[in-house]
Amino acid sequence: MYSIDASKIHAAGGRTLLTQHGRSLIDVCKKLYPAHNWVEWRLQDTLPTGFWQNGENRRTYFDWLSSQLGLKSMEDWYSVTVADVYANRGSGLLSNIFNNTLSSALLEAYPDHKWSPINFRRASVTSAMDKEKEKQEIDVRQPT
């Protein structure tokens, strides 16, 4: 269901339908399938202007991402990377609202949790080191 985009709606003769709903694909989907729990950021189209400005949308995204990544506790967030967020359609959220700083986003999304800033730094350094090690291993295996 999430692979549809506005161009497919236009191609199928649905331009009027989109126009009636402010050209918002998510609004069309919600109108046509009101019982479905829509996850706006999973649609192929861009999100409505100002979507990430709403703190509730940001919190909902991180709750969803936690489920997608199989996080079991709040401490598991320390192992999540910016790349994980980007891979799960959260690039606009991180880049436009939090200057690509995941720790800032999590501090805002979960203000009642007692975060340890040093664990964020350790996680990002460890992640960078792991990526560099993986790159070196690939380089070693490839013939010159």
PDB file of C-alpha atoms in Angstrom:
ATOM      1  CA  MET A   1       0.000   0.000   0.000  1.00  0.00           C
ATOM      2  CA  TYR A   2       2.831   2.407   0.760  1.00  0.00           C
ATOM      3  CA  SER A   3       4.394   2.141  -2.691  1.00  0.00           C
ATOM      4  CA  ILE A   4       1.801   4.427  -4.251  1.00  0.00           C
ATOM      5  CA  ASP A   5       2.643   8.032  -5.032  1.00  0.00           C
ATOM      6  CA  ALA A   6       0.796  11.026  -6.463  1.00  0.00           C
ATOM      7  CA  SER A   7       2.060  10.374  -9.999  1.00  0.00           C
ATOM      8  CA  LYS A   8       0.353   6.960  -9.968  1.00  0.00           C
ATOM      9  CA  ILE A   9      -2.883   8.586  -8.801  1.00  0.00           C
ATOM     10  CA  HIS A  10      -2.605  11.144 -11.644  1.00  0.00           C
ATOM     11  CA  ALA A  11      -1.882   8.398 -14.191  1.00  0.00           C
ATOM     12  CA  ALA A  12      -4.948   6.457 -13.059  1.00  0.00           C
ATOM     13  CA  GLY A  13      -7.165   9.520 -13.571  1.00  0.00           C
ATOM     14  CA  GLY A  14      -7.265  10.595  -9.938  1.00  0.00           C
ATOM     15  CA  ARG A  15      -6.085  14.181 -10.338  1.00  0.00           C
ATOM     16  CA  THR A  16      -9.464  15.543  -9.202  1.00  0.00           C
ATOM     17  CA  LEU A  17      -9.403  13.288  -6.164  1.00  0.00           C
ATOM     18  CA  LEU A  18      -6.007  14.667  -5.155  1.00  0.00           C
ATOM     19  CA  THR A  19      -7.124  18.250  -5.805  1.00  0.00           C
ATOM     20  CA  GLN A  20     -10.188  17.748  -3.592  1.00  0.00           C
ATOM     21  CA  HIS A  21      -7.882  16.784  -0.734  1.00  0.00           C
ATOM     22  CA  GLY A  22      -5.383  19.611  -1.049  1.00  0.00           C
ATOM     23  CA  ARG A  23      -3.041  17.453  -3.163  1.00  0.00           C
ATOM     24  CA  SER A  24      -2.271  15.441  -0.050  1.00  0.00           C
ATOM     25  CA  LEU A  25      -1.878  11.758  -0.774  1.00  0.00           C
ATOM     26  CA  ILE A  26      -2.126  10.887   2.910  1.00  0.00           C
ATOM     27  CA  ASP A  27      -5.449  12.730   3.173  1.00  0.00           C
ATOM     28  CA  VAL A  28      -6.791  10.778   0.185  1.00  0.00           C
ATOM     29  CA  CYS A  29      -5.649   7.498   1.723  1.00  0.00           C
ATOM     30  CA  LYS A  30      -7.189   8.349   5.088  1.00  0.00           C
ATOM     31  CA  LYS A  31     -10.475   9.290   3.409  1.00  0.00           C
ATOM     32  CA  LEU A  32     -10.634   6.139   1.282  1.00  0.00           C
ATOM     33  CA  TYR A  33      -9.417   3.741   3.999  1.00  0.00           C
ATOM     34  CA  PRO A  34     -10.325   5.328   7.345  1.00  0.00           C
ATOM     35  CA  ALA A  35      -9.959   2.096   9.340  1.00  0.00           C
ATOM     36  CA  HIS A  36      -6.298   1.707   8.359  1.00  0.00           C
ATOM     37  CA  ASN A  37      -3.688   3.097  10.765  1.00  0.00           C
ATOM     38  CA  TRP A  38      -1.660   5.168   8.300  1.00  0.00           C
ATOM     39  CA  VAL A  39       2.043   5.766   8.846  1.00  0.00           C
ATOM     40  CA  GLU A  40       2.516   9.009   6.927  1.00  0.00           C
ATOM     41  CA  TRP A  41       6.288   8.853   6.501  1.00  0.00           C
ATOM     42  CA  ARG A  42       6.063   5.460   4.784  1.00  0.00           C
ATOM     43  CA  LEU A  43       4.279   6.915   1.753  1.00  0.00           C
ATOM     44  CA  GLN A  44       6.479   7.546  -1.258  1.00  0.00           C
ATOM     45  CA  ASP A  45       5.354  11.170  -1.565  1.00  0.00           C
ATOM     46  CA  THR A  46       6.732  13.968   0.529  1.00  0.00           C
ATOM     47  CA  LEU A  47       5.067  14.716   3.833  1.00  0.00           C
ATOM     48  CA  PRO A  48       2.712  17.661   4.212  1.00  0.00           C
ATOM     49  CA  THR A  49       4.469  20.967   4.867  1.00  0.00           C
ATOM     50  CA  GLY A  50       5.196  21.356   8.562  1.00  0.00           C
ATOM     51  CA  PHE A  51       4.584  17.695   9.375  1.00  0.00           C
ATOM     52  CA  TRP A  52       7.768  17.347  11.427  1.00  0.00           C
ATOM     53  CA  GLN A  53       7.116  20.659  13.194  1.00  0.00           C
ATOM     54  CA  ASN A  54       4.474  18.853  15.224  1.00  0.00           C
ATOM     55  CA  GLY A  55       6.054  17.295  18.320  1.00  0.00           C
ATOM     56  CA  GLU A  56       3.397  14.582  18.425  1.00  0.00           C
ATOM     57  CA  ASN A  57       4.382  13.455  14.915  1.00  0.00           C
ATOM     58  CA  ARG A  58       8.023  13.301  15.985  1.00  0.00           C
ATOM     59  CA  ARG A  59       7.223  11.205  19.060  1.00  0.00           C
ATOM     60  CA  THR A  60       4.986   8.906  17.013  1.00  0.00           C
ATOM     61  CA  TYR A  61       7.806   8.417  14.523  1.00  0.00           C
ATOM     62  CA  PHE A  62      10.323   7.424  17.201  1.00  0.00           C
ATOM     63  CA  ASP A  63       7.812   5.066  18.843  1.00  0.00           C
ATOM     64  CA  TRP A  64       7.270   3.466  15.424  1.00  0.00           C
ATOM     65  CA  LEU A  65      11.012   3.330  14.711  1.00  0.00           C
ATOM     66  CA  SER A  66      11.629   1.632  18.044  1.00  0.00           C
ATOM     67  CA  SER A  67       9.190  -1.073  17.045  1.00  0.00           C
ATOM     68  CA  GLN A  68      10.680  -1.373  13.538  1.00  0.00           C
ATOM     69  CA  LEU A  69      14.196  -1.768  14.916  1.00  0.00           C
ATOM     70  CA  GLY A  70      13.080  -4.214  17.603  1.00  0.00           C
ATOM     71  CA  LEU A  71      14.290  -2.071  20.495  1.00  0.00           C
ATOM     72  CA  LYS A  72      13.465  -3.702  23.819  1.00  0.00           C
ATOM     73  CA  SER A  73      14.421  -0.899  26.203  1.00  0.00           C
ATOM     74  CA  MET A  74      15.245   2.788  26.150  1.00  0.00           C
ATOM     75  CA  GLU A  75      18.915   1.868  26.526  1.00  0.00           C
ATOM     76  CA  ASP A  76      18.770   0.232  23.083  1.00  0.00           C
ATOM     77  CA  TRP A  77      18.474   3.717  21.555  1.00  0.00           C
ATOM     78  CA  TYR A  78      22.183   4.235  22.210  1.00  0.00           C
ATOM     79  CA  SER A  79      22.967   1.724  19.462  1.00  0.00           C
ATOM     80  CA  VAL A  80      20.740   3.413  16.864  1.00  0.00           C
ATOM     81  CA  THR A  81      22.520   5.560  14.289  1.00  0.00           C
ATOM     82  CA  VAL A  82      21.556   8.493  12.109  1.00  0.00           C
ATOM     83  CA  ALA A  83      21.845   6.069   9.184  1.00  0.00           C
ATOM     84  CA  ASP A  84      19.164   3.880  10.804  1.00  0.00           C
ATOM     85  CA  VAL A  85      16.824   6.858  10.957  1.00  0.00           C
ATOM     86  CA  TYR A  86      17.572   7.806   7.343  1.00  0.00           C
ATOM     87  CA  ALA A  87      16.987   4.223   6.221  1.00  0.00           C
ATOM     88  CA  ASN A  88      13.551   4.365   7.837  1.00  0.00           C
ATOM     89  CA  ARG A  89      12.352   7.559   6.150  1.00  0.00           C
ATOM     90  CA  GLY A  90      13.280   9.906   8.991  1.00  0.00           C
ATOM     91  CA  SER A  91      15.848  11.973   7.089  1.00  0.00           C
ATOM     92  CA  GLY A  92      13.646  15.069   6.913  1.00  0.00           C
ATOM     93  CA  LEU A  93      12.993  14.889  10.632  1.00  0.00           C
ATOM     94  CA  LEU A  94      16.649  14.635  11.596  1.00  0.00           C
ATOM     95  CA  SER A  95      18.074  17.020   9.012  1.00  0.00           C
ATOM     96  CA  ASN A  96      15.431  19.761   9.195  1.00  0.00           C
ATOM     97  CA  ILE A  97      14.549  19.723  12.876  1.00  0.00           C
ATOM     98  CA  PHE A  98      17.570  18.345  14.729  1.00  0.00           C
ATOM     99  CA  ASN A  99      20.549  19.144  12.493  1.00  0.00           C
ATOM    100  CA  ASN A 100      21.220  15.395  12.115  1.00  0.00           C
ATOM    101  CA  THR A 101      21.696  14.996  15.857  1.00  0.00           C
ATOM    102  CA  LEU A 102      19.869  11.877  16.982  1.00  0.00           C
ATOM    103  CA  SER A 103      20.574  12.493  20.654  1.00  0.00           C
ATOM    104  CA  SER A 104      18.757  15.860  20.498  1.00  0.00           C
ATOM    105  CA  ALA A 105      15.790  14.222  18.816  1.00  0.00           C
ATOM    106  CA  LEU A 106      15.581  11.505  21.459  1.00  0.00           C
ATOM    107  CA  LEU A 107      15.983  13.964  24.324  1.00  0.00           C
ATOM    108  CA  GLU A 108      12.963  15.826  22.988  1.00  0.00           C
ATOM    109  CA  ALA A 109      10.892  12.749  22.098  1.00  0.00           C
ATOM    110  CA  TYR A 110      11.433  11.100  25.484  1.00  0.00           C
ATOM    111  CA  PRO A 111      12.035  13.912  27.983  1.00  0.00           C
ATOM    112  CA  ASP A 112      11.117  11.774  31.005  1.00  0.00           C
ATOM    113  CA  HIS A 113      13.886   9.267  30.357  1.00  0.00           C
ATOM    114  CA  LYS A 114      17.176   9.898  32.117  1.00  0.00           C
ATOM    115  CA  TRP A 115      19.585   9.909  29.171  1.00  0.00           C
ATOM    116  CA  SER A 116      23.331   9.552  29.537  1.00  0.00           C
ATOM    117  CA  PRO A 117      24.999  11.873  26.986  1.00  0.00           C
ATOM    118  CA  ILE A 118      28.278   9.945  27.198  1.00  0.00           C
ATOM    119  CA  ASN A 119      26.504   6.814  25.921  1.00  0.00           C
ATOM    120  CA  PHE A 120      25.421   8.678  22.788  1.00  0.00           C
ATOM    121  CA  ARG A 121      29.024   9.673  22.115  1.00  0.00           C
ATOM    122  CA  ARG A 122      30.284   6.172  22.802  1.00  0.00           C
ATOM    123  CA  ALA A 123      27.652   4.681  20.477  1.00  0.00           C
ATOM    124  CA  SER A 124      28.491   7.041  17.615  1.00  0.00           C
ATOM    125  CA  VAL A 125      32.244   6.483  18.014  1.00  0.00           C
ATOM    126  CA  THR A 126      31.773   2.715  18.211  1.00  0.00           C
ATOM    127  CA  SER A 127      29.521   2.797  15.150  1.00  0.00           C
ATOM    128  CA  ALA A 128      32.071   4.839  13.187  1.00  0.00           C
ATOM    129  CA  MET A 129      34.872   2.477  14.246  1.00  0.00           C
ATOM    130  CA  ASP A 130      32.807  -0.562  13.241  1.00  0.00           C
ATOM    131  CA  LYS A 131      32.115   0.942   9.832  1.00  0.00           C
ATOM    132  CA  GLU A 132      35.785   1.746   9.286  1.00  0.00           C
ATOM    133  CA  LYS A 133      36.795  -1.773  10.354  1.00  0.00           C
ATOM    134  CA  GLU A 134      34.215  -3.276   8.012  1.00  0.00           C
ATOM    135  CA  LYS A 135      35.520  -1.116   5.143  1.00  0.00           C
ATOM    136  CA  GLN A 136      39.088  -2.224   5.833  1.00  0.00           C
ATOM    137  CA  GLU A 137      38.027  -5.886   5.901  1.00  0.00           C
ATOM    138  CA  ILE A 138      36.294  -5.467   2.541  1.00  0.00           C
ATOM    139  CA  ASP A 139      39.375  -3.709   1.116  1.00  0.00           C
ATOM    140  CA  VAL A 140      41.620  -6.549   2.299  1.00  0.00           C
ATOM    141  CA  ARG A 141      39.402  -9.175   0.688  1.00  0.00           C
ATOM    142  CA  GLN A 142      39.198  -7.439  -2.687  1.00  0.00           C
ATOM    143  CA  PRO A 143      42.001  -8.253  -5.140  1.00  0.00           C
ATOM    144  CA  THR A 144      44.089  -5.340  -6.368  1.00  0.00           C
TER     145      THR A 144
END
